[in-house]
């Protein structure tokens, strides 16, 4: 929606409504706007977990090491904390797509682990991501799958007609619009 201030809409909703259960993410947030939004979300909806669940096949393919990925996660957490924002948990699958593990999205292993460790109700959750596997995982857990156009999302939107019965509940331009839509949807 051109001209719609997505972050402002989400801030207004959060101010006027009870906090949702959880927001699950696997997206490439555009620079500081994503960090600022996470900070505002944390301030307005204290107690709303923000969890990152991501597939990282680059480890299995030898593109980078587990130590490098953990370093990236530590740096992300540190930079978010320095800016007053945070994520409550990061879960990743280091396996190749054909490994048959239970932690690679759309499988629910990492979702179930996050639910146990953070006392989450996955059916009351949204998975906001930029891949078909994010939407499939959301539907498998009984939650809502929101596809964002950032990162790989624009390519995924172009191939929606190829998806086998797994359509996103909503397509958002960015993280703020995705969260604002989900929070509005949670009212009903």
GROMACS .gro file of C-alpha atoms in nm:
model
  188
    1UNK     CA    1   0.000   0.000   0.000
    2UNK     CA    2   0.196   0.301  -0.121
    3UNK     CA    3   0.207   0.588   0.123
    4UNK     CA    4   0.089   0.378   0.417
    5UNK     CA    5   0.316   0.416   0.719
    6UNK     CA    6   0.335   0.049   0.814
    7UNK     CA    7   0.542   0.096   1.128
    8UNK     CA    8   0.306   0.367   1.253
    9UNK     CA    9   0.006   0.139   1.193
   10UNK     CA   10   0.171  -0.142   1.389
   11UNK     CA   11   0.266   0.098   1.671
   12UNK     CA   12  -0.094   0.221   1.693
   13UNK     CA   13  -0.231  -0.133   1.701
   14UNK     CA   14   0.015  -0.240   1.970
   15UNK     CA   15  -0.070   0.059   2.184
   16UNK     CA   16  -0.443  -0.019   2.172
   17UNK     CA   17  -0.445  -0.401   2.186
   18UNK     CA   18  -0.315  -0.684   2.400
   19UNK     CA   19   0.019  -0.834   2.305
   20UNK     CA   20   0.020  -1.131   2.065
   21UNK     CA   21   0.191  -1.459   2.143
   22UNK     CA   22   0.493  -1.463   1.913
   23UNK     CA   23   0.641  -1.329   1.595
   24UNK     CA   24   0.862  -1.568   1.401
   25UNK     CA   25   1.103  -1.429   1.144
   26UNK     CA   26   1.330  -1.539   0.865
   27UNK     CA   27   1.381  -1.233   0.654
   28UNK     CA   28   1.653  -0.996   0.553
   29UNK     CA   29   1.551  -0.676   0.730
   30UNK     CA   30   1.644  -0.368   0.529
   31UNK     CA   31   1.913  -0.194   0.730
   32UNK     CA   32   1.828   0.016   1.029
   33UNK     CA   33   1.455   0.036   0.955
   34UNK     CA   34   1.417  -0.327   1.062
   35UNK     CA   35   1.622  -0.268   1.377
   36UNK     CA   36   1.423   0.044   1.466
   37UNK     CA   37   1.100  -0.147   1.414
   38UNK     CA   38   1.212  -0.436   1.636
   39UNK     CA   39   1.307  -0.184   1.905
   40UNK     CA   40   0.967  -0.017   1.887
   41UNK     CA   41   0.790  -0.353   1.884
   42UNK     CA   42   0.979  -0.459   2.197
   43UNK     CA   43   0.891  -0.134   2.371
   44UNK     CA   44   0.523  -0.139   2.284
   45UNK     CA   45   0.454  -0.508   2.328
   46UNK     CA   46   0.674  -0.617   2.613
   47UNK     CA   47   0.671  -0.991   2.643
   48UNK     CA   48   0.605  -1.059   2.273
   49UNK     CA   49   0.876  -1.303   2.172
   50UNK     CA   50   1.054  -1.239   1.845
   51UNK     CA   51   1.217  -1.561   1.725
   52UNK     CA   52   1.439  -1.612   1.419
   53UNK     CA   53   1.416  -1.953   1.250
   54UNK     CA   54   1.636  -1.996   0.946
   55UNK     CA   55   1.776  -2.256   0.708
   56UNK     CA   56   2.153  -2.226   0.664
   57UNK     CA   57   2.252  -2.494   0.409
   58UNK     CA   58   2.569  -2.297   0.339
   59UNK     CA   59   2.725  -2.478   0.634
   60UNK     CA   60   2.659  -2.823   0.485
   61UNK     CA   61   2.774  -2.701   0.143
   62UNK     CA   62   3.100  -2.571   0.287
   63UNK     CA   63   3.032  -2.207   0.200
   64UNK     CA   64   3.087  -2.103   0.563
   65UNK     CA   65   3.147  -2.267   0.899
   66UNK     CA   66   2.921  -2.312   1.198
   67UNK     CA   67   3.159  -2.085   1.390
   68UNK     CA   68   3.113  -1.813   1.125
   69UNK     CA   69   2.734  -1.838   1.152
   70UNK     CA   70   2.746  -1.825   1.532
   71UNK     CA   71   2.967  -1.519   1.501
   72UNK     CA   72   2.710  -1.353   1.276
   73UNK     CA   73   2.436  -1.432   1.527
   74UNK     CA   74   2.644  -1.293   1.814
   75UNK     CA   75   2.717  -0.977   1.618
   76UNK     CA   76   2.349  -0.935   1.526
   77UNK     CA   77   2.244  -0.980   1.889
   78UNK     CA   78   2.508  -0.733   2.008
   79UNK     CA   79   2.414  -0.471   1.747
   80UNK     CA   80   2.045  -0.507   1.824
   81UNK     CA   81   2.109  -0.477   2.197
   82UNK     CA   82   2.322  -0.165   2.140
   83UNK     CA   83   2.026  -0.012   1.958
   84UNK     CA   84   1.770  -0.119   2.220
   85UNK     CA   85   1.618  -0.402   2.016
   86UNK     CA   86   1.647  -0.777   2.040
   87UNK     CA   87   1.534  -1.118   1.929
   88UNK     CA   88   1.445  -1.374   2.192
   89UNK     CA   89   1.586  -1.676   2.016
   90UNK     CA   90   1.766  -1.786   1.702
   91UNK     CA   91   1.720  -2.138   1.567
   92UNK     CA   92   1.887  -2.262   1.252
   93UNK     CA   93   1.920  -2.570   1.038
   94UNK     CA   94   2.278  -2.630   0.919
   95UNK     CA   95   2.182  -2.922   0.692
   96UNK     CA   96   2.158  -2.954   0.314
   97UNK     CA   97   1.807  -2.951   0.165
   98UNK     CA   98   1.820  -3.326   0.094
   99UNK     CA   99   1.941  -3.426   0.444
  100UNK     CA  100   1.595  -3.531   0.563
  101UNK     CA  101   1.633  -3.364   0.902
  102UNK     CA  102   1.346  -3.236   1.114
  103UNK     CA  103   1.494  -2.889   1.163
  104UNK     CA  104   1.494  -2.765   0.801
  105UNK     CA  105   1.189  -2.560   0.716
  106UNK     CA  106   0.923  -2.644   0.629
  107UNK     CA  107   0.976  -2.922   0.888
  108UNK     CA  108   0.877  -2.810   1.236
  109UNK     CA  109   1.169  -2.928   1.451
  110UNK     CA  110   1.306  -2.580   1.522
  111UNK     CA  111   0.956  -2.440   1.570
  112UNK     CA  112   0.874  -2.707   1.826
  113UNK     CA  113   1.204  -2.648   2.004
  114UNK     CA  114   1.135  -2.273   2.018
  115UNK     CA  115   0.782  -2.342   2.143
  116UNK     CA  116   0.915  -2.560   2.426
  117UNK     CA  117   1.193  -2.321   2.525
  118UNK     CA  118   0.980  -2.004   2.511
  119UNK     CA  119   0.637  -2.146   2.605
  120UNK     CA  120   0.481  -2.050   2.270
  121UNK     CA  121   0.149  -2.137   2.114
  122UNK     CA  122   0.247  -2.190   1.751
  123UNK     CA  123  -0.113  -2.186   1.631
  124UNK     CA  124  -0.136  -1.826   1.758
  125UNK     CA  125   0.182  -1.729   1.577
  126UNK     CA  126   0.283  -1.582   1.245
  127UNK     CA  127   0.581  -1.686   1.037
  128UNK     CA  128   0.704  -1.387   0.844
  129UNK     CA  129   0.953  -1.485   0.577
  130UNK     CA  130   1.070  -1.448   0.222
  131UNK     CA  131   1.051  -1.812   0.104
  132UNK     CA  132   0.787  -2.071   0.024
  133UNK     CA  133   0.929  -2.290   0.302
  134UNK     CA  134   0.834  -2.020   0.554
  135UNK     CA  135   0.471  -2.023   0.442
  136UNK     CA  136   0.461  -2.404   0.437
  137UNK     CA  137   0.599  -2.417   0.792
  138UNK     CA  138   0.345  -2.163   0.915
  139UNK     CA  139   0.060  -2.364   0.771
  140UNK     CA  140   0.198  -2.690   0.914
  141UNK     CA  141   0.212  -2.538   1.264
  142UNK     CA  142  -0.141  -2.400   1.231
  143UNK     CA  143  -0.029  -2.036   1.222
  144UNK     CA  144  -0.031  -1.771   0.953
  145UNK     CA  145   0.235  -1.748   0.683
  146UNK     CA  146   0.321  -1.399   0.568
  147UNK     CA  147   0.546  -1.353   0.266
  148UNK     CA  148   0.752  -1.034   0.248
  149UNK     CA  149   0.883  -0.891  -0.079
  150UNK     CA  150   1.225  -0.817   0.072
  151UNK     CA  151   1.519  -1.059   0.033
  152UNK     CA  152   1.410  -1.350  -0.187
  153UNK     CA  153   1.045  -1.252  -0.151
  154UNK     CA  154   1.002  -1.070  -0.480
  155UNK     CA  155   1.122  -1.378  -0.669
  156UNK     CA  156   0.889  -1.597  -0.461
  157UNK     CA  157   0.592  -1.370  -0.535
  158UNK     CA  158   0.661  -1.413  -0.907
  159UNK     CA  159   0.641  -1.791  -0.873
  160UNK     CA  160   0.334  -1.817  -0.646
  161UNK     CA  161   0.148  -1.993  -0.927
  162UNK     CA  162   0.399  -2.280  -0.893
  163UNK     CA  163   0.336  -2.332  -0.523
  164UNK     CA  164   0.143  -2.650  -0.457
  165UNK     CA  165  -0.153  -2.537  -0.248
  166UNK     CA  166   0.053  -2.332  -0.002
  167UNK     CA  167  -0.041  -1.971  -0.052
  168UNK     CA  168   0.056  -1.699   0.194
  169UNK     CA  169  -0.217  -1.551   0.409
  170UNK     CA  170  -0.076  -1.210   0.316
  171UNK     CA  171   0.198  -1.060   0.101
  172UNK     CA  172   0.368  -0.759   0.258
  173UNK     CA  173   0.615  -0.509   0.119
  174UNK     CA  174   0.829  -0.523   0.434
  175UNK     CA  175   0.851  -0.642   0.793
  176UNK     CA  176   0.651  -0.353   0.935
  177UNK     CA  177   0.359  -0.410   0.698
  178UNK     CA  178   0.368  -0.785   0.770
  179UNK     CA  179   0.355  -0.735   1.147
  180UNK     CA  180   0.086  -0.466   1.120
  181UNK     CA  181  -0.131  -0.699   0.910
  182UNK     CA  182  -0.080  -0.993   1.145
  183UNK     CA  183  -0.163  -0.788   1.453
  184UNK     CA  184  -0.483  -0.660   1.287
  185UNK     CA  185  -0.570  -1.018   1.190
  186UNK     CA  186  -0.521  -1.128   1.552
  187UNK     CA  187  -0.800  -0.893   1.661
  188UNK     CA  188  -1.060  -1.113   1.494
   0.00000   0.00000   0.00000
